[in-house]
Coordinates of C-alpha atoms and ligand atoms in Angstrom, one line a residue:
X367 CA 18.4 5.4 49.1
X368 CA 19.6 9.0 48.2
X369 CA 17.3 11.4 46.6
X370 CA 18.7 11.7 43.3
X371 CA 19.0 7.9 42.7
X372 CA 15.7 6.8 40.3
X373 CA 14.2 3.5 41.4
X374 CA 14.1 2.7 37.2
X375 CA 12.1 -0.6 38.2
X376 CA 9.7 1.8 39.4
X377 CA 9.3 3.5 36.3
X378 CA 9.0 0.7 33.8
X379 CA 6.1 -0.9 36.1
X380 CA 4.4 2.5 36.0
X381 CA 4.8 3.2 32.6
X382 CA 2.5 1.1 30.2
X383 CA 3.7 1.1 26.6
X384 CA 0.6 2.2 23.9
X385 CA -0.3 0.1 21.5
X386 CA -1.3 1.3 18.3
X387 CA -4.1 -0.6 16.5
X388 CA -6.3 -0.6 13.1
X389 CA -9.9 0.1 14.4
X390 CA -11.8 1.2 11.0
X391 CA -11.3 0.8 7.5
X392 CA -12.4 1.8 4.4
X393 CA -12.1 1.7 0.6
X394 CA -12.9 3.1 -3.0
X395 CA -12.1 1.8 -6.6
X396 CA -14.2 3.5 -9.4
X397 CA -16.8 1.7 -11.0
X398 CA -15.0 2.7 -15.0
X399 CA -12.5 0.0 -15.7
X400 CA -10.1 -1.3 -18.6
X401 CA -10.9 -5.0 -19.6
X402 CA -7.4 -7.3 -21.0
X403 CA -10.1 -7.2 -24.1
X404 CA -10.1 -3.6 -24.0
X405 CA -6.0 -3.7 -24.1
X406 CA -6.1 -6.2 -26.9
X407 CA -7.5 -3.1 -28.7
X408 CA -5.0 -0.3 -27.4
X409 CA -1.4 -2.2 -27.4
X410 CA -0.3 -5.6 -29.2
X411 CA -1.4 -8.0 -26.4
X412 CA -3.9 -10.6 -25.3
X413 CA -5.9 -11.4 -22.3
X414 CA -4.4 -15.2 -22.2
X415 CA -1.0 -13.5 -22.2
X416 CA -1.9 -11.2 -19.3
X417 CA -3.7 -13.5 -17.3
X418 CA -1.5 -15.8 -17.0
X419 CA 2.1 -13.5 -16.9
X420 CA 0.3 -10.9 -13.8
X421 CA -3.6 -13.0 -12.9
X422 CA -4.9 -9.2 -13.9
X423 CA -8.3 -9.3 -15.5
X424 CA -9.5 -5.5 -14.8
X425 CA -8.1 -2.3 -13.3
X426 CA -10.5 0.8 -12.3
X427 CA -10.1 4.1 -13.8
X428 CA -11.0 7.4 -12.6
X429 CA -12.5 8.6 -16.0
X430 CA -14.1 11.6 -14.7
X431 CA -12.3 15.1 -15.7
X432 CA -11.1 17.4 -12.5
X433 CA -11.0 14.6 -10.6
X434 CA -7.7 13.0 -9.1
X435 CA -6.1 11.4 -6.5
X436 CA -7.5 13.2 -3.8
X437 CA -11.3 12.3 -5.0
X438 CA -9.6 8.5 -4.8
X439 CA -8.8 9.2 -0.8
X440 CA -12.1 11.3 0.1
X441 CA -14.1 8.5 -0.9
X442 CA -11.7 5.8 0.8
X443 CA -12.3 8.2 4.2
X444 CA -15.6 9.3 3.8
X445 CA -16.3 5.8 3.5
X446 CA -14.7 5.0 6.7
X447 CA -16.0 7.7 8.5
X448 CA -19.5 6.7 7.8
X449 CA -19.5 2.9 9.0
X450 CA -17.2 4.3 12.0
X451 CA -19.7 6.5 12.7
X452 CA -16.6 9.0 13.6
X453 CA -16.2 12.8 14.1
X454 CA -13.8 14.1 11.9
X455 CA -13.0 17.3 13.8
X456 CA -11.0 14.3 16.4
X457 CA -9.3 13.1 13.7
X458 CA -5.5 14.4 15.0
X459 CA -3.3 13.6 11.3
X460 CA -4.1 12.8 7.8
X461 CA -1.4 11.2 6.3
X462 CA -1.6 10.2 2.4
X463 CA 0.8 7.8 0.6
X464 CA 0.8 8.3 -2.9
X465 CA 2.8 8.8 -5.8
X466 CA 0.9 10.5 -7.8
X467 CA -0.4 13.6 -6.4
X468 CA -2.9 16.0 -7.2
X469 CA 0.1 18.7 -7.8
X470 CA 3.6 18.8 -7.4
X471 CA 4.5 21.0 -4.7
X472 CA 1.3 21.0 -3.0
X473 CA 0.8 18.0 -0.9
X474 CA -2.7 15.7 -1.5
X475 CA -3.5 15.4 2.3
X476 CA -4.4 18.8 3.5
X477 CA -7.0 19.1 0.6
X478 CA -7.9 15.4 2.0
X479 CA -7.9 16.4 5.2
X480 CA -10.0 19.9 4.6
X481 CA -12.6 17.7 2.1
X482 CA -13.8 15.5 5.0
X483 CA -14.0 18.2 7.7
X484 CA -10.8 17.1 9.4
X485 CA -10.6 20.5 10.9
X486 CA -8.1 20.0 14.1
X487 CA -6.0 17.8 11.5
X488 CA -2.6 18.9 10.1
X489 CA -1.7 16.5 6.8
X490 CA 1.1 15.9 4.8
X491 CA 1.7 13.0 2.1
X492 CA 4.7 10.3 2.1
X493 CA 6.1 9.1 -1.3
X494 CA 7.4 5.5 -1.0
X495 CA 5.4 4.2 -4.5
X496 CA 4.1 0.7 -3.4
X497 CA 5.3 0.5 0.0
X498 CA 3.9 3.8 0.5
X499 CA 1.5 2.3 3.1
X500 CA 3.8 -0.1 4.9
X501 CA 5.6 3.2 5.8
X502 CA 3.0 5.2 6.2
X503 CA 2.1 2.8 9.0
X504 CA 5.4 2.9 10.7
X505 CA 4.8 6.4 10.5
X506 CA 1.6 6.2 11.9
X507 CA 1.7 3.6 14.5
X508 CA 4.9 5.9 16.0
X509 CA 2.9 8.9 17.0
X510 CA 0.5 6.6 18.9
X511 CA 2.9 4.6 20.6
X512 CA 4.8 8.1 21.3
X513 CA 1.2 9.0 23.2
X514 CA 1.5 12.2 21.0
X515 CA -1.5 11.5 18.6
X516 CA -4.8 9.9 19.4
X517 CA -6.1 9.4 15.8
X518 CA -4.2 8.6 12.6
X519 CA -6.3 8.5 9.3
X520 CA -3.5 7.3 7.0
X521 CA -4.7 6.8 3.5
X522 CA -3.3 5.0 0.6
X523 CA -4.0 6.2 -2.7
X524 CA -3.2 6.7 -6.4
X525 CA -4.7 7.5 -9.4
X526 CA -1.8 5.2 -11.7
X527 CA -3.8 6.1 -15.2
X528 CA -2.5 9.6 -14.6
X529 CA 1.2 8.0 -15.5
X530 CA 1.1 5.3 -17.6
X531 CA 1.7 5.4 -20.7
X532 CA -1.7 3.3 -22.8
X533 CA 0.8 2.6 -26.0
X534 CA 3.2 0.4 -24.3
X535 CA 1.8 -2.9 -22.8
X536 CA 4.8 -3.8 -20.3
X537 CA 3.1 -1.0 -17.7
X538 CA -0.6 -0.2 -19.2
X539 CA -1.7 -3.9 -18.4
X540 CA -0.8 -3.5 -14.6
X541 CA -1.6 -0.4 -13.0
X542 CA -5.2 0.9 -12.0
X543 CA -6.8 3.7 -9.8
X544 CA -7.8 3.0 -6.0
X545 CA -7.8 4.3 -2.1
X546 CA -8.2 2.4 1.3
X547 CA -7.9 4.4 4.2
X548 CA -7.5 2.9 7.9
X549 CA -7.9 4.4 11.0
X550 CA -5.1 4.4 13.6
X551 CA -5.4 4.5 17.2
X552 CA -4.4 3.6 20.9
X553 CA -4.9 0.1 21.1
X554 CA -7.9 -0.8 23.9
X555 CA -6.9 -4.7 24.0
X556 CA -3.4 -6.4 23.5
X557 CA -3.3 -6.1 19.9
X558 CA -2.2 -4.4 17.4
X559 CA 1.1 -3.3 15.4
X560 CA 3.4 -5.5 16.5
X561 CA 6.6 -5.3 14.4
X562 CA 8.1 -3.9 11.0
X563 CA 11.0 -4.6 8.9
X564 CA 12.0 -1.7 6.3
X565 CA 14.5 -1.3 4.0
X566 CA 14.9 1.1 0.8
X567 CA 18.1 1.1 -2.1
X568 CA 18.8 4.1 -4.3
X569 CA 20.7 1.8 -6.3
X570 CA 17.4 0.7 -8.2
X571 CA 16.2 4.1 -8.7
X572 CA 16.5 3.5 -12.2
X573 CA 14.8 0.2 -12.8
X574 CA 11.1 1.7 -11.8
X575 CA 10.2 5.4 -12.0
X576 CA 8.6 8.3 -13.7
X577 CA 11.9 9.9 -15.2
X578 CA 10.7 13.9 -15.9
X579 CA 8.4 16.5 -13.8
X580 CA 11.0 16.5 -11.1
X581 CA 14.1 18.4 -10.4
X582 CA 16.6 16.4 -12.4
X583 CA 14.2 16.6 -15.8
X584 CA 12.1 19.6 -15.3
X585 CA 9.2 18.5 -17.9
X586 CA 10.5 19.9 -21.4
X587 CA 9.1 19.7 -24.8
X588 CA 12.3 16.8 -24.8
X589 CA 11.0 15.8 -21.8
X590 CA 7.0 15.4 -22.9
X591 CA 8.1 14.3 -26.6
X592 CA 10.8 11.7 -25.0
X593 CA 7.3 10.3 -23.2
X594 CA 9.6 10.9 -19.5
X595 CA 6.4 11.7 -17.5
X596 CA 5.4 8.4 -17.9
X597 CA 6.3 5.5 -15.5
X598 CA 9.0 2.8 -17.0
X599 CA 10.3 0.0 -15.5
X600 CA 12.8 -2.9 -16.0
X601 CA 10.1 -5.8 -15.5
X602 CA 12.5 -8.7 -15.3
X603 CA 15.0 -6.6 -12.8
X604 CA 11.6 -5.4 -10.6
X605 CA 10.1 -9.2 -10.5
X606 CA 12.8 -10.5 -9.2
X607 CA 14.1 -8.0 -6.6
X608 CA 10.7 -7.9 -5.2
X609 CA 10.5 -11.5 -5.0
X610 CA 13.7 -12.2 -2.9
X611 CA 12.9 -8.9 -0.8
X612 CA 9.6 -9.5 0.1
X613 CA 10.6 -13.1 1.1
X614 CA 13.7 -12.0 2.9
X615 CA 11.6 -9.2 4.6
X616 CA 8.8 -11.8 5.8
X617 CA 11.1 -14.1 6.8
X618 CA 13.0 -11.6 9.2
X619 CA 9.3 -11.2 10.6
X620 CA 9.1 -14.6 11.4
X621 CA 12.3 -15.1 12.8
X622 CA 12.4 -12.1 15.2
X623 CA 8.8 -12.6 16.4
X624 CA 9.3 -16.5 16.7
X625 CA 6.1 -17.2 14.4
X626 CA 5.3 -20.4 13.7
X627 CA 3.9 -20.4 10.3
X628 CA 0.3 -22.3 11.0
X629 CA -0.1 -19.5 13.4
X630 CA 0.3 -16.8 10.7
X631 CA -3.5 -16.4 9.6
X632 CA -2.9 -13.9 6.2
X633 CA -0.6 -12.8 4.2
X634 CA -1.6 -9.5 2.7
X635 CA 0.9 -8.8 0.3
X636 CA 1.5 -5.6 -2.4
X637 CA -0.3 -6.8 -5.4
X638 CA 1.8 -6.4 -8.3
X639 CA 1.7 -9.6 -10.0
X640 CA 0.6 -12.3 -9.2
X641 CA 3.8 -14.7 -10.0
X642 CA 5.2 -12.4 -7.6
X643 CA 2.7 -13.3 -5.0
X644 CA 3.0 -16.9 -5.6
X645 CA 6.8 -17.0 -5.7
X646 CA 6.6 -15.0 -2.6
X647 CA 4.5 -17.3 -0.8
X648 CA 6.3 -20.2 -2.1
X649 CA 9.8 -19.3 -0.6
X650 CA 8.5 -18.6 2.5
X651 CA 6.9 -21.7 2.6
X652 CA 3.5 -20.4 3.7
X653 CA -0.1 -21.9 2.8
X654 CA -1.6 -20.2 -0.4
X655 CA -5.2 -20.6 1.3
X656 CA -3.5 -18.2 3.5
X657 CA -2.4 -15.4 1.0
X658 CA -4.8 -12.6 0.1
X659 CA -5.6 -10.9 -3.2
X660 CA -7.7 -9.4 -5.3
X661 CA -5.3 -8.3 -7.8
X662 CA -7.7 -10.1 -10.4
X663 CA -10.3 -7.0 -9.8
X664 CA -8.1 -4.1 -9.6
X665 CA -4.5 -4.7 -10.7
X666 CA -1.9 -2.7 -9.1
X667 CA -3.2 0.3 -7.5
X668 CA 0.5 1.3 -6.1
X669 CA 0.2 2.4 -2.3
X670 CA -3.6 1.4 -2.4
X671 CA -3.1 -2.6 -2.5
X672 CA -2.8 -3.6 0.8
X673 CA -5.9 -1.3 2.4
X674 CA -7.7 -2.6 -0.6
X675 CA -7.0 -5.9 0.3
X676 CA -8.0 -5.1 4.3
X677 CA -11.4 -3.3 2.7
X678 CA -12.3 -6.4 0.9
X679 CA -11.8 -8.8 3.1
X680 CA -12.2 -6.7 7.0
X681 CA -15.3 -9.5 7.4
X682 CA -13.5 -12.3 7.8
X683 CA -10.5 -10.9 10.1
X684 CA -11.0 -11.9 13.6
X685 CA -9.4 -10.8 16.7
X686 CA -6.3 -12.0 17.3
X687 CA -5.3 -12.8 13.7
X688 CA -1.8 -12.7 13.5
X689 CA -1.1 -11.2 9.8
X690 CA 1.4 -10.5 7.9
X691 CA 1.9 -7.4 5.3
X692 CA 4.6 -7.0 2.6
X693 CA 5.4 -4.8 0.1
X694 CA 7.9 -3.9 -2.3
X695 CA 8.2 -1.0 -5.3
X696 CA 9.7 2.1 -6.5
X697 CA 12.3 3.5 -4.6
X698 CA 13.8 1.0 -4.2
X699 CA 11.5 1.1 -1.1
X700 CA 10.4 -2.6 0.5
X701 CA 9.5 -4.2 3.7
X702 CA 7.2 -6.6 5.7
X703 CA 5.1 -6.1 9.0
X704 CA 3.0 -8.0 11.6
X705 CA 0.4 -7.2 13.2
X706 CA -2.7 -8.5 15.7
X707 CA -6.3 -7.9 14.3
X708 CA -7.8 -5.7 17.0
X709 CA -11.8 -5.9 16.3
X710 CA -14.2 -8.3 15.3
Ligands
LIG807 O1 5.0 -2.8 -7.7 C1 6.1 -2.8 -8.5 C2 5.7 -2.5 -9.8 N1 6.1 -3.3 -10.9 C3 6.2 -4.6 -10.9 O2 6.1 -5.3 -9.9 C4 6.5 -5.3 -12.2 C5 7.2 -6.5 -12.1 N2 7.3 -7.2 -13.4 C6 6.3 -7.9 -14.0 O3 5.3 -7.9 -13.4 C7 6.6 -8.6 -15.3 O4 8.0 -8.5 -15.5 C8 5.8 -8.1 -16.5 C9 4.4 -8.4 -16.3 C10 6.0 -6.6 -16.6 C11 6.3 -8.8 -17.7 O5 6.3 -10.2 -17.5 P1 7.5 -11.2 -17.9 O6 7.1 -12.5 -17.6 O7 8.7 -10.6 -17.1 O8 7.6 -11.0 -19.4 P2 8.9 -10.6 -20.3 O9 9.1 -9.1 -20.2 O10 10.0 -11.5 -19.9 O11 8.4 -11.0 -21.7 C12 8.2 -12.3 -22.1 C13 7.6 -12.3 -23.5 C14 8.4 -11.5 -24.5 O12 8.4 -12.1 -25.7 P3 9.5 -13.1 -26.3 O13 10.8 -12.2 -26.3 O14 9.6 -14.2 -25.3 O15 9.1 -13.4 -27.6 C15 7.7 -10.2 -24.5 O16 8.0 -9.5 -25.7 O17 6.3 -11.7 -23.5 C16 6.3 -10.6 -24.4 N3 5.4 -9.6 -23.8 C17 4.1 -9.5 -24.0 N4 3.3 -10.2 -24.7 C18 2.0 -9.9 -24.7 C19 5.8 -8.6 -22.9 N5 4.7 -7.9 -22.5 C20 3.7 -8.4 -23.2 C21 2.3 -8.1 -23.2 N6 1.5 -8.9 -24.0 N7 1.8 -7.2 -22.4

């Protein structure tokens, strides 16, 4: 063999692909909350009607004045760092999905990322409104595969009372405040993230969004009395599209990865409604035993559902488990991953 021919077999044997796992978690929802009772009293609706057109009973609200989304995602990390019992100064990125941040213009995450002593950290936030974590942990789960980061706190939070609008009930009786925050790392066993399936559409830009406080409608007295810096939506339009996307999404999953559905242990989906979750589910064809939420508790918390759901139930994840994660929201932004639970 000459000199400048590469044995490539050589290279592939030598060269061991990183896995990126979950290996901590943690999560914070404020103990204030608004009852469907409590909305019968602010806009013309009733808890039978809510219960059974979203399976929302409460949603947390960060009450407290000076306190925003970034108090949401110190807790969710602090809380993290205590039962991982890990030094935040080897913490290498903080990454915070949210769409509502502190400030516009200054990012959440490097006052995150200062707050918990994340001192060799550099931060920056993602905006992808309820799949804000599924592509945060694509985003993640690159830079340890890449072998350029050893420690990814990505965090998903959002403080939604800040944007709705508590005079009309097609929003106020869904959203509420939240954080999880997982840890991201090399993976020391054969699990871990194992695929993703993203997709976004301007085209539905309009049907979900906060309309003024950006570049197109910088907030004006029309803007503020037009009620813009509020979030709107086109219910019927969203339920739907998120429906067939999330299936569609979760279905490539399956196919690509050969799944066989008994095999799939959870389904952690983005909890919006839950019709939507059912629906989902249902056109899958997957086991409702097998579909988490705990939309009941905490209604939609945007990019905080899904680490909310991992918080709640971490205890009964077992190595191994082959789950499932799909979201879908503003954007349009939607998707679905797999992954192996890496810890008992
Ligand atoms: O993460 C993405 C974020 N957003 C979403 O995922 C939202 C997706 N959409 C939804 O969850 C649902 O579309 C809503 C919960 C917003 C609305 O549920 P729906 O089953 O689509 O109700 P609808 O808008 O079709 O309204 C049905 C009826 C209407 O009355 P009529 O015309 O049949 O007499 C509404 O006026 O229910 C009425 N209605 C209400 N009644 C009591 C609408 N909102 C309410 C309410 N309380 N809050």
């Amino acid at each position: 063999m000459s000199n400048d021919i590469i044995d490539v077999s050589m290279i592939s044997n030598n060269t061991k692909k990183i896995k990126a796992a979950i290996t901590a978690i943690g999560g914070y929802v404020p103990e204030d909350f608004i009852s469907n009772k409590d909305l019968e009293k602010m806009v013309d609706t009733n808890d039978e009607w809510i219960t059974a057109r979203t399976g929302i009973k409460k949603r947390r609200i960060l009450k407290e004045k000076g306190k925003a989304t970034s108090y949401l995602a110190i807790k969710a990390a602090n809380d993290l760092i205590k039962k991982k019992k890990l030094e935040p100064d080897t913490i290498d990125l903080v990454i915070v999905s949210t769409i509502t941040p502190d400030f516009h213009g200054a990012s959440t995450s490097p006052t995150v990322a200062s707050q918990i002593n994340a001192s060799n950290a550099y931060a920056f936030d993602i905006n992808a409104a309820c799949s804000g974590f599924l592509y945060g942990m694509s985003t993640a789960t690159s830079y340890i595969e890449s072998g350029r980061y050893k420690k990814v706190l990505l965090i998903g939070a959002d403080m939604m009372s800040s944007i709705v609008d508590y005079t009309d009930r097609s929003t106020s009786i869904l959203f509420g405040d939240g954080a999880g925050a997982v840890l991201i790392e090399p993976s020391k066993n054969e699990f871990g993230w194992e695929d993703e399936f993203l997709r976004s559409d301007g085209v539905g830009a309009d049907w979900l969004k906060i309309k003024a406080g950006g570049s197109l409608y910088p907030t004006s007295k029309e803007t503020f009395e037009k009620k813009w810096h509020y979030i709107t939506q086109d219910g019927k339009t969203v339920f739907k599209s998120a429906v067939s996307e999330m299936a569609n999404a979760t279905e490539q999953i399956i196919i690509r990865n050969k799944l066989d559905r008994n095999d799939i242990k959870y389904l952690l989906p983005h909890q919006a409604n839950k019709r939507i979750i059912d629906a989902t589910a249902e056109k899958i064809n997957l086991d409702k035993n097998k579909v988490l939420m705990n939309i009941e508790e905490y209604g939609n918390t945007t990019a905080a559902t899904i680490p909310l759901l991992m918080h709640d139930y971490e205890s009964n994840f077992k190595k191994g488990d082959k789950i499932i994660l799909a979201a879908f929201g503003a954007g349009l932004t939607w998707g679905a991953a797999y992954l192996t639970w890496a810890y008992n």
